[in-house]
Amino acid sequence: MFKFIVVRPHVFSFIIFVLEIFLIESYIKSKRKLYLAFIPILSIILANLHIGTLPMFLILFIPYLADNIIKLEKGKLYSEGNKSDFRLLFLVFLGSIAAAFINPYGPQKMLYFTILFDSNTQTVYEWQSPSFKGAQGLLIFATFLIGIVIMILSKSKISLKHILMYFGLMFMSLYSIRYYSYFMLLTGPLLGNILNKSHNFKPIKFPGTDKTISKAFNAIMAATMLFSILFKFTYHFEAANLDKFPVSAIRYLKENTDYQNISLFNDYAYGGYIMFNDLKVFIDSRQDIYLKAYNSNCTVYSDYLDAIRGKVHYKNIFEKYDFEYLIISKNNLLETYISSDANYIKILSDKDCILYKKK
């Protein structure tokens, strides 16, 4: 999870999704309706902290709704088929949708995710599918396999909600690597539940009659969790790795130009670093603010994609914005074209990028 726990709104989403599952499971076990009353409140909080993940909040209801539609006993698979639970959960589902409208942007922001899906989000790394190439891809596919093996070898029946939760999150992770964090966060407990039922694991019992050792153990576990989080948000962020950013190019522009007033074309991934150095960017990684849907008459993102993919002649885009300098990454289609264009002079070359100047 460490790769995904960063200074982004996902930190709120992780907590809210865990609480959502906890409240639903608590209701199913105790039948106390008070647990479900808190879920629409979570929807309001999510809508105001990270509304882009609201669809995920609603999707997590589906396994529980499906599990209570019909009674099923077939082989190793079973479902509860509790119509009363279904009706109540469905009302909470609808209530969560209605509650999410309580946000500063109203209905428009509720459809935020559909606009992103219609705007070539696969160009953003976290929206890409995982690959077998590299250690990360192998780790992801290995965790998928572990869960499947646990379910195949289980000696006990498996709940329909667990099957839908596991394979639903796995499918979403295969579609986009960003969902793998939710897969890791939410499937561990259900696999533990399957293992417990299959092998009848007993809780750890500590020696002695008093609860001192048990309390000490719980305190150590809580301290370990807290230390891990503090470690992540202190040590991990002490310094940024600048190896893949245009350090030399920015230094040159700041030393040799009126850098705050130049017109600059930049690679998508370099936008944040360039802005950090007080230069105006063409685009940065906050994709949505460069879309027509959220910035009237703005076609920057589509123009950027057209230029780097060669869908239109890059000169048409460059003339439209009158770029004086270009900071582009190496070994891509646009750099191939620019390197042969006599109208641009190569100023310097970094490890991963090149700075060009228009004649």
mmCIF file of C-alpha atoms in Angstrom:
data_model
loop_
_atom_site.group_PDB
_atom_site.id
_atom_site.type_symbol
_atom_site.label_atom_id
_atom_site.label_comp_id
_atom_site.label_asym_id
_atom_site.label_seq_id
_atom_site.Cartn_x
_atom_site.Cartn_y
_atom_site.Cartn_z
ATOM 1 C CA MET A 1 0.000 0.000 0.000
ATOM 2 C CA PHE A 2 2.943 2.375 0.539
ATOM 3 C CA LYS A 3 3.117 3.265 -3.149
ATOM 4 C CA PHE A 4 -0.466 4.534 -2.995
ATOM 5 C CA ILE A 5 -0.468 6.221 0.428
ATOM 6 C CA VAL A 6 0.683 9.677 -0.651
ATOM 7 C CA VAL A 7 -0.389 13.276 -0.082
ATOM 8 C CA ARG A 8 -3.550 12.967 -2.157
ATOM 9 C CA PRO A 9 -7.288 12.720 -1.379
ATOM 10 C CA HIS A 10 -7.003 8.918 -1.644
ATOM 11 C CA VAL A 11 -5.914 8.991 1.997
ATOM 12 C CA PHE A 12 -9.490 10.004 2.875
ATOM 13 C CA SER A 13 -11.019 7.500 0.441
ATOM 14 C CA PHE A 14 -9.141 4.569 1.976
ATOM 15 C CA ILE A 15 -10.494 5.375 5.437
ATOM 16 C CA ILE A 16 -14.039 5.986 4.204
ATOM 17 C CA PHE A 17 -14.201 2.725 2.196
ATOM 18 C CA VAL A 18 -12.953 0.686 5.153
ATOM 19 C CA LEU A 19 -15.575 2.329 7.393
ATOM 20 C CA GLU A 20 -18.279 1.649 4.775
ATOM 21 C CA ILE A 21 -17.484 -2.083 4.679
ATOM 22 C CA PHE A 22 -17.189 -2.193 8.468
ATOM 23 C CA LEU A 23 -20.632 -0.599 8.931
ATOM 24 C CA ILE A 24 -22.337 -2.913 6.413
ATOM 25 C CA GLU A 25 -20.732 -6.015 7.921
ATOM 26 C CA SER A 26 -21.604 -4.845 11.439
ATOM 27 C CA TYR A 27 -25.249 -4.463 10.438
ATOM 28 C CA ILE A 28 -25.361 -7.912 8.806
ATOM 29 C CA LYS A 29 -23.956 -9.541 11.935
ATOM 30 C CA SER A 30 -25.972 -7.604 14.538
ATOM 31 C CA LYS A 31 -29.051 -6.412 12.549
ATOM 32 C CA ARG A 32 -28.707 -3.041 14.276
ATOM 33 C CA LYS A 33 -29.944 -0.450 11.754
ATOM 34 C CA LEU A 34 -27.990 2.314 13.458
ATOM 35 C CA TYR A 35 -24.834 1.113 11.678
ATOM 36 C CA LEU A 36 -26.394 1.785 8.267
ATOM 37 C CA ALA A 37 -27.502 5.278 9.306
ATOM 38 C CA PHE A 38 -23.861 6.437 9.259
ATOM 39 C CA ILE A 39 -23.208 5.361 5.641
ATOM 40 C CA PRO A 40 -24.951 8.339 3.905
ATOM 41 C CA ILE A 41 -22.899 10.600 6.193
ATOM 42 C CA LEU A 42 -19.757 8.946 4.826
ATOM 43 C CA SER A 43 -21.094 9.644 1.315
ATOM 44 C CA ILE A 44 -21.377 13.367 2.116
ATOM 45 C CA ILE A 45 -17.840 13.427 3.510
ATOM 46 C CA LEU A 46 -16.471 11.632 0.444
ATOM 47 C CA ALA A 47 -18.337 13.959 -1.933
ATOM 48 C CA ASN A 48 -16.578 16.912 -0.315
ATOM 49 C CA LEU A 49 -13.110 15.385 0.051
ATOM 50 C CA HIS A 50 -12.668 13.126 -3.001
ATOM 51 C CA ILE A 51 -15.804 12.987 -5.142
ATOM 52 C CA GLY A 52 -13.925 11.332 -8.005
ATOM 53 C CA THR A 53 -14.042 8.055 -6.054
ATOM 54 C CA LEU A 54 -17.784 8.266 -5.302
ATOM 55 C CA PRO A 55 -18.618 5.579 -7.929
ATOM 56 C CA MET A 56 -16.340 3.203 -6.003
ATOM 57 C CA PHE A 57 -18.262 3.945 -2.810
ATOM 58 C CA LEU A 58 -21.486 2.917 -4.568
ATOM 59 C CA ILE A 59 -19.949 -0.100 -6.311
ATOM 60 C CA LEU A 60 -18.997 -1.578 -2.927
ATOM 61 C CA PHE A 61 -22.728 -2.003 -2.207
ATOM 62 C CA ILE A 62 -23.180 -4.379 -5.159
ATOM 63 C CA PRO A 63 -21.752 -7.580 -3.599
ATOM 64 C CA TYR A 64 -24.009 -7.130 -0.547
ATOM 65 C CA LEU A 65 -27.096 -6.337 -2.620
ATOM 66 C CA ALA A 66 -26.457 -9.344 -4.895
ATOM 67 C CA ASP A 67 -25.872 -11.603 -1.892
ATOM 68 C CA ASN A 68 -29.348 -10.821 -0.591
ATOM 69 C CA ILE A 69 -31.404 -10.967 -3.791
ATOM 70 C CA ILE A 70 -31.879 -14.746 -3.808
ATOM 71 C CA LYS A 71 -31.064 -17.683 -1.539
ATOM 72 C CA LEU A 72 -28.361 -19.801 -3.164
ATOM 73 C CA GLU A 73 -26.728 -23.097 -2.174
ATOM 74 C CA LYS A 74 -24.750 -24.513 -5.078
ATOM 75 C CA GLY A 75 -21.532 -26.445 -4.598
ATOM 76 C CA LYS A 76 -19.048 -24.295 -2.699
ATOM 77 C CA LEU A 77 -21.040 -21.117 -3.371
ATOM 78 C CA TYR A 78 -23.838 -19.732 -1.214
ATOM 79 C CA SER A 79 -25.756 -16.490 -0.701
ATOM 80 C CA GLU A 80 -27.965 -15.262 2.144
ATOM 81 C CA GLY A 81 -31.040 -14.262 0.133
ATOM 82 C CA ASN A 82 -32.348 -12.056 2.956
ATOM 83 C CA LYS A 83 -34.973 -9.850 1.279
ATOM 84 C CA SER A 84 -35.273 -7.611 4.332
ATOM 85 C CA ASP A 85 -31.525 -6.869 4.275
ATOM 86 C CA PHE A 86 -31.701 -6.274 0.522
ATOM 87 C CA ARG A 87 -34.463 -3.680 0.839
ATOM 88 C CA LEU A 88 -32.716 -1.861 3.654
ATOM 89 C CA LEU A 89 -29.313 -1.877 1.927
ATOM 90 C CA PHE A 90 -30.900 -0.646 -1.307
ATOM 91 C CA LEU A 91 -32.537 2.260 0.530
ATOM 92 C CA VAL A 92 -29.159 3.136 2.075
ATOM 93 C CA PHE A 93 -27.614 2.897 -1.413
ATOM 94 C CA LEU A 94 -30.156 5.387 -2.783
ATOM 95 C CA GLY A 95 -29.734 7.568 0.301
ATOM 96 C CA SER A 96 -25.963 7.643 -0.272
ATOM 97 C CA ILE A 97 -26.495 8.866 -3.838
ATOM 98 C CA ALA A 98 -28.866 11.606 -2.640
ATOM 99 C CA ALA A 99 -26.488 12.592 0.174
ATOM 100 C CA ALA A 100 -23.595 13.011 -2.278
ATOM 101 C CA PHE A 101 -25.454 15.944 -3.901
ATOM 102 C CA ILE A 102 -24.547 17.944 -0.813
ATOM 103 C CA ASN A 103 -21.307 19.273 -2.275
ATOM 104 C CA PRO A 104 -20.179 22.713 -3.505
ATOM 105 C CA TYR A 105 -20.625 21.794 -7.178
ATOM 106 C CA GLY A 106 -23.935 19.916 -7.145
ATOM 107 C CA PRO A 107 -24.951 17.466 -9.893
ATOM 108 C CA GLN A 108 -22.156 18.476 -12.303
ATOM 109 C CA LYS A 109 -19.445 17.138 -10.026
ATOM 110 C CA MET A 110 -21.359 13.887 -9.541
ATOM 111 C CA LEU A 111 -20.557 13.034 -13.171
ATOM 112 C CA TYR A 112 -16.884 13.938 -12.846
ATOM 113 C CA PHE A 113 -15.702 10.370 -13.432
ATOM 114 C CA THR A 114 -17.625 10.005 -16.729
ATOM 115 C CA ILE A 115 -15.894 13.069 -18.166
ATOM 116 C CA LEU A 116 -12.481 11.667 -17.305
ATOM 117 C CA PHE A 117 -13.314 8.338 -18.924
ATOM 118 C CA ASP A 118 -14.203 10.212 -22.102
ATOM 119 C CA SER A 119 -10.923 12.130 -22.231
ATOM 120 C CA ASN A 120 -8.180 9.586 -22.955
ATOM 121 C CA THR A 121 -7.335 8.964 -19.312
ATOM 122 C CA GLN A 122 -5.219 5.992 -20.314
ATOM 123 C CA THR A 123 -2.421 8.447 -21.103
ATOM 124 C CA VAL A 124 -2.081 8.960 -17.320
ATOM 125 C CA TYR A 125 0.086 6.290 -15.668
ATOM 126 C CA GLU A 126 -2.269 5.465 -12.798
ATOM 127 C CA TRP A 127 -5.135 4.850 -15.260
ATOM 128 C CA GLN A 128 -3.124 2.308 -17.250
ATOM 129 C CA SER A 129 -3.488 -1.452 -16.871
ATOM 130 C CA PRO A 130 -0.824 -3.326 -14.888
ATOM 131 C CA SER A 131 1.818 -5.173 -16.878
ATOM 132 C CA PHE A 132 3.906 -8.278 -16.253
ATOM 133 C CA LYS A 133 6.961 -6.192 -17.080
ATOM 134 C CA GLY A 134 8.903 -5.310 -13.949
ATOM 135 C CA ALA A 135 8.647 -6.278 -10.290
ATOM 136 C CA GLN A 136 5.459 -4.286 -9.643
ATOM 137 C CA GLY A 137 3.484 -6.124 -12.329
ATOM 138 C CA LEU A 138 4.665 -9.528 -11.095
ATOM 139 C CA LEU A 139 3.687 -8.602 -7.531
ATOM 140 C CA ILE A 140 0.208 -7.536 -8.623
ATOM 141 C CA PHE A 141 -0.495 -10.709 -10.584
ATOM 142 C CA ALA A 142 0.982 -12.842 -7.777
ATOM 143 C CA THR A 143 -1.485 -11.378 -5.267
ATOM 144 C CA PHE A 144 -4.371 -12.090 -7.662
ATOM 145 C CA LEU A 145 -3.208 -15.699 -7.908
ATOM 146 C CA ILE A 146 -2.828 -16.139 -4.129
ATOM 147 C CA GLY A 147 -6.461 -15.182 -3.528
ATOM 148 C CA ILE A 148 -7.740 -17.453 -6.299
ATOM 149 C CA VAL A 149 -5.738 -20.403 -4.917
ATOM 150 C CA ILE A 150 -7.114 -19.768 -1.407
ATOM 151 C CA MET A 151 -10.680 -19.891 -2.743
ATOM 152 C CA ILE A 152 -10.064 -23.008 -4.871
ATOM 153 C CA LEU A 153 -8.499 -24.920 -1.954
ATOM 154 C CA SER A 154 -11.067 -23.746 0.599
ATOM 155 C CA LYS A 155 -12.810 -26.638 2.371
ATOM 156 C CA SER A 156 -15.821 -24.516 3.296
ATOM 157 C CA LYS A 157 -18.513 -22.768 1.301
ATOM 158 C CA ILE A 158 -17.708 -19.305 -0.020
ATOM 159 C CA SER A 159 -20.154 -16.409 0.135
ATOM 160 C CA LEU A 160 -21.335 -14.866 -3.127
ATOM 161 C CA LYS A 161 -20.493 -11.405 -1.766
ATOM 162 C CA HIS A 162 -16.862 -12.474 -1.252
ATOM 163 C CA ILE A 163 -16.612 -13.832 -4.801
ATOM 164 C CA LEU A 164 -18.096 -10.647 -6.281
ATOM 165 C CA MET A 165 -15.967 -8.382 -4.098
ATOM 166 C CA TYR A 166 -12.716 -10.192 -4.935
ATOM 167 C CA PHE A 167 -13.176 -10.632 -8.677
ATOM 168 C CA GLY A 168 -14.871 -7.244 -9.089
ATOM 169 C CA LEU A 169 -11.915 -5.442 -7.513
ATOM 170 C CA MET A 170 -9.502 -7.647 -9.433
ATOM 171 C CA PHE A 171 -11.193 -6.729 -12.725
ATOM 172 C CA MET A 172 -11.040 -3.038 -11.829
ATOM 173 C CA SER A 173 -7.334 -3.409 -10.978
ATOM 174 C CA LEU A 174 -6.720 -5.016 -14.370
ATOM 175 C CA TYR A 175 -8.470 -2.077 -16.020
ATOM 176 C CA SER A 176 -6.500 0.531 -14.070
ATOM 177 C CA ILE A 177 -3.579 0.207 -11.698
ATOM 178 C CA ARG A 178 -5.063 2.878 -9.421
ATOM 179 C CA TYR A 179 -7.702 0.382 -8.231
ATOM 180 C CA TYR A 180 -5.072 -2.080 -7.051
ATOM 181 C CA SER A 181 -4.755 -0.099 -3.818
ATOM 182 C CA TYR A 182 -8.455 -0.707 -3.104
ATOM 183 C CA PHE A 183 -8.040 -4.378 -4.008
ATOM 184 C CA MET A 184 -5.248 -4.751 -1.431
ATOM 185 C CA LEU A 185 -7.143 -2.756 1.166
ATOM 186 C CA LEU A 186 -10.459 -4.612 0.969
ATOM 187 C CA THR A 187 -9.773 -8.207 -0.123
ATOM 188 C CA GLY A 188 -7.376 -9.135 2.701
ATOM 189 C CA PRO A 189 -10.121 -9.382 5.364
ATOM 190 C CA LEU A 190 -12.438 -11.447 3.153
ATOM 191 C CA LEU A 191 -9.634 -13.906 2.292
ATOM 192 C CA GLY A 192 -8.908 -14.129 6.020
ATOM 193 C CA ASN A 193 -12.589 -14.934 6.562
ATOM 194 C CA ILE A 194 -12.439 -17.731 3.970
ATOM 195 C CA LEU A 195 -9.278 -19.193 5.534
ATOM 196 C CA ASN A 196 -10.815 -19.030 9.005
ATOM 197 C CA LYS A 197 -13.961 -20.908 7.952
ATOM 198 C CA SER A 198 -11.982 -23.441 5.938
ATOM 199 C CA HIS A 199 -9.368 -24.312 8.572
ATOM 200 C CA ASN A 200 -11.178 -23.258 11.757
ATOM 201 C CA PHE A 201 -8.345 -21.047 13.006
ATOM 202 C CA LYS A 202 -8.642 -20.130 16.666
ATOM 203 C CA PRO A 203 -7.900 -16.658 18.048
ATOM 204 C CA ILE A 204 -4.511 -16.226 19.711
ATOM 205 C CA LYS A 205 -4.808 -16.907 23.433
ATOM 206 C CA PHE A 206 -2.315 -15.347 25.770
ATOM 207 C CA PRO A 207 -1.145 -17.132 28.919
ATOM 208 C CA GLY A 208 -2.484 -16.030 32.290
ATOM 209 C CA THR A 209 -5.918 -15.001 33.447
ATOM 210 C CA ASP A 210 -5.456 -11.253 33.369
ATOM 211 C CA LYS A 211 -5.579 -9.242 30.136
ATOM 212 C CA THR A 212 -2.331 -7.351 30.622
ATOM 213 C CA ILE A 213 -0.420 -9.276 27.948
ATOM 214 C CA SER A 214 -3.317 -9.003 25.512
ATOM 215 C CA LYS A 215 -3.566 -5.242 26.037
ATOM 216 C CA ALA A 216 0.203 -4.888 25.609
ATOM 217 C CA PHE A 217 0.053 -6.836 22.345
ATOM 218 C CA ASN A 218 -2.775 -4.628 21.037
ATOM 219 C CA ALA A 219 -0.843 -1.512 22.032
ATOM 220 C CA ILE A 220 2.253 -2.762 20.170
ATOM 221 C CA MET A 221 0.189 -3.470 17.045
ATOM 222 C CA ALA A 222 -1.438 -0.012 17.186
ATOM 223 C CA ALA A 223 1.962 1.648 17.722
ATOM 224 C CA THR A 224 3.406 -0.284 14.749
ATOM 225 C CA MET A 225 0.597 0.931 12.488
ATOM 226 C CA LEU A 226 1.016 4.509 13.662
ATOM 227 C CA PHE A 227 4.794 4.373 13.252
ATOM 228 C CA SER A 228 4.408 3.029 9.699
ATOM 229 C CA ILE A 229 2.155 5.928 8.732
ATOM 230 C CA LEU A 230 4.421 8.524 10.362
ATOM 231 C CA PHE A 231 7.443 6.947 8.681
ATOM 232 C CA LYS A 232 5.700 7.149 5.312
ATOM 233 C CA PHE A 233 4.822 10.838 5.700
ATOM 234 C CA THR A 234 8.174 11.956 7.064
ATOM 235 C CA TYR A 235 11.112 9.943 5.799
ATOM 236 C CA HIS A 236 9.599 9.162 2.396
ATOM 237 C CA PHE A 237 9.008 12.838 1.589
ATOM 238 C CA GLU A 238 12.273 14.326 2.826
ATOM 239 C CA ALA A 239 13.589 14.753 -0.710
ATOM 240 C CA ALA A 240 12.231 14.419 -4.223
ATOM 241 C CA ASN A 241 14.010 12.297 -6.808
ATOM 242 C CA LEU A 242 14.817 14.799 -9.549
ATOM 243 C CA ASP A 243 16.607 12.391 -11.889
ATOM 244 C CA LYS A 244 13.660 12.239 -14.299
ATOM 245 C CA PHE A 245 12.867 15.963 -14.293
ATOM 246 C CA PRO A 246 14.283 18.678 -16.594
ATOM 247 C CA VAL A 247 16.617 20.164 -13.982
ATOM 248 C CA SER A 248 19.253 21.439 -16.430
ATOM 249 C CA ALA A 249 16.661 22.819 -18.838
ATOM 250 C CA ILE A 250 14.936 24.837 -16.110
ATOM 251 C CA ARG A 251 18.266 26.087 -14.785
ATOM 252 C CA TYR A 252 19.205 27.284 -18.280
ATOM 253 C CA LEU A 253 15.876 29.080 -18.784
ATOM 254 C CA LYS A 254 16.079 30.800 -15.396
ATOM 255 C CA GLU A 255 19.657 31.965 -16.021
ATOM 256 C CA ASN A 256 19.347 32.991 -19.695
ATOM 257 C CA THR A 257 15.786 34.148 -20.348
ATOM 258 C CA ASP A 258 12.980 36.256 -18.969
ATOM 259 C CA TYR A 259 11.656 32.899 -17.784
ATOM 260 C CA GLN A 260 8.403 34.103 -16.241
ATOM 261 C CA ASN A 261 7.241 35.543 -19.560
ATOM 262 C CA ILE A 262 8.247 32.901 -22.111
ATOM 263 C CA SER A 263 5.825 30.638 -23.976
ATOM 264 C CA LEU A 264 6.827 27.062 -23.194
ATOM 265 C CA PHE A 265 5.677 23.682 -24.470
ATOM 266 C CA ASN A 266 6.331 20.943 -21.929
ATOM 267 C CA ASP A 267 5.807 17.245 -21.478
ATOM 268 C CA TYR A 268 2.775 16.260 -19.355
ATOM 269 C CA ALA A 269 4.894 14.694 -16.591
ATOM 270 C CA TYR A 270 7.151 17.760 -16.220
ATOM 271 C CA GLY A 271 4.401 20.295 -15.483
ATOM 272 C CA GLY A 272 4.522 20.133 -11.689
ATOM 273 C CA TYR A 273 8.300 20.554 -11.502
ATOM 274 C CA ILE A 274 8.253 23.462 -13.967
ATOM 275 C CA MET A 275 5.506 25.251 -12.019
ATOM 276 C CA PHE A 276 7.475 24.688 -8.813
ATOM 277 C CA ASN A 277 10.239 26.754 -10.446
ATOM 278 C CA ASP A 278 7.874 29.674 -11.222
ATOM 279 C CA LEU A 279 7.587 29.091 -14.970
ATOM 280 C CA LYS A 280 4.261 29.077 -16.753
ATOM 281 C CA VAL A 281 3.432 25.643 -18.136
ATOM 282 C CA PHE A 282 1.507 24.502 -21.172
ATOM 283 C CA ILE A 283 0.086 21.545 -19.236
ATOM 284 C CA ASP A 284 0.547 19.722 -15.932
ATOM 285 C CA SER A 285 -0.700 16.472 -14.442
ATOM 286 C CA ARG A 286 -3.993 17.935 -13.185
ATOM 287 C CA GLN A 287 -5.610 16.724 -16.369
ATOM 288 C CA ASP A 288 -9.167 17.820 -15.632
ATOM 289 C CA ILE A 289 -8.427 21.573 -15.548
ATOM 290 C CA TYR A 290 -7.260 21.356 -19.170
ATOM 291 C CA LEU A 291 -10.562 19.923 -20.427
ATOM 292 C CA LYS A 292 -13.451 21.836 -21.987
ATOM 293 C CA ALA A 293 -15.841 20.360 -19.440
ATOM 294 C CA TYR A 294 -14.155 22.144 -16.538
ATOM 295 C CA ASN A 295 -12.397 25.041 -18.230
ATOM 296 C CA SER A 296 -14.515 26.771 -20.836
ATOM 297 C CA ASN A 297 -13.075 26.693 -24.380
ATOM 298 C CA CYS A 298 -9.870 25.045 -23.144
ATOM 299 C CA THR A 299 -8.522 22.426 -25.571
ATOM 300 C CA VAL A 300 -5.011 22.151 -24.120
ATOM 301 C CA TYR A 301 -5.213 18.467 -23.200
ATOM 302 C CA SER A 302 -6.603 17.371 -26.569
ATOM 303 C CA ASP A 303 -4.087 19.594 -28.391
ATOM 304 C CA TYR A 304 -1.258 18.077 -26.357
ATOM 305 C CA LEU A 305 -2.364 14.526 -27.223
ATOM 306 C CA ASP A 306 -2.736 15.422 -30.906
ATOM 307 C CA ALA A 307 0.801 16.821 -30.946
ATOM 308 C CA ILE A 308 2.569 13.936 -29.209
ATOM 309 C CA ARG A 309 0.595 11.249 -31.054
ATOM 310 C CA GLY A 310 0.961 12.816 -34.470
ATOM 311 C CA LYS A 311 -2.800 13.005 -35.051
ATOM 312 C CA VAL A 312 -2.304 16.496 -36.501
ATOM 313 C CA HIS A 313 0.851 18.194 -37.711
ATOM 314 C CA TYR A 314 2.675 19.455 -34.639
ATOM 315 C CA LYS A 315 3.360 22.791 -36.370
ATOM 316 C CA ASN A 316 -0.366 23.551 -36.312
ATOM 317 C CA ILE A 317 -0.428 23.183 -32.533
ATOM 318 C CA PHE A 318 2.837 25.064 -31.994
ATOM 319 C CA GLU A 319 1.708 27.989 -34.158
ATOM 320 C CA LYS A 320 -1.604 28.150 -32.275
ATOM 321 C CA TYR A 321 0.215 28.741 -28.966
ATOM 322 C CA ASP A 322 3.338 30.423 -30.391
ATOM 323 C CA PHE A 323 5.822 28.392 -28.323
ATOM 324 C CA GLU A 324 9.307 29.863 -27.965
ATOM 325 C CA TYR A 325 10.854 26.919 -26.086
ATOM 326 C CA LEU A 326 10.121 23.195 -25.893
ATOM 327 C CA ILE A 327 10.940 20.762 -23.091
ATOM 328 C CA ILE A 328 10.135 17.299 -24.395
ATOM 329 C CA SER A 329 11.056 13.792 -23.315
ATOM 330 C CA LYS A 330 13.427 11.686 -25.393
ATOM 331 C CA ASN A 331 12.604 8.795 -27.716
ATOM 332 C CA ASN A 332 9.050 9.683 -28.639
ATOM 333 C CA LEU A 333 7.327 10.603 -31.896
ATOM 334 C CA LEU A 334 7.302 14.362 -31.303
ATOM 335 C CA GLU A 335 10.997 14.465 -30.418
ATOM 336 C CA THR A 336 11.779 12.554 -33.622
ATOM 337 C CA TYR A 337 10.001 15.208 -35.676
ATOM 338 C CA ILE A 338 11.493 18.188 -33.819
ATOM 339 C CA SER A 339 15.039 16.821 -34.076
ATOM 340 C CA SER A 340 14.727 17.030 -37.883
ATOM 341 C CA ASP A 341 13.053 20.431 -37.966
ATOM 342 C CA ALA A 342 15.479 23.213 -38.926
ATOM 343 C CA ASN A 343 13.255 25.783 -37.200
ATOM 344 C CA TYR A 344 14.288 24.481 -33.771
ATOM 345 C CA ILE A 345 17.716 24.536 -32.134
ATOM 346 C CA LYS A 346 18.721 21.984 -29.519
ATOM 347 C CA ILE A 347 19.971 23.935 -26.494
ATOM 348 C CA LEU A 348 20.843 21.052 -24.176
ATOM 349 C CA SER A 349 19.991 17.466 -23.407
ATOM 350 C CA ASP A 350 19.259 15.929 -19.994
ATOM 351 C CA LYS A 351 19.090 12.254 -19.102
ATOM 352 C CA ASP A 352 15.441 11.987 -20.132
ATOM 353 C CA CYS A 353 14.545 15.242 -21.894
ATOM 354 C CA ILE A 354 15.710 17.865 -24.395
ATOM 355 C CA LEU A 355 15.381 21.655 -24.430
ATOM 356 C CA TYR A 356 14.724 23.225 -27.834
ATOM 357 C CA LYS A 357 14.461 26.873 -28.868
ATOM 358 C CA LYS A 358 12.528 28.190 -31.833
ATOM 359 C CA LYS A 359 14.677 30.179 -34.247
#
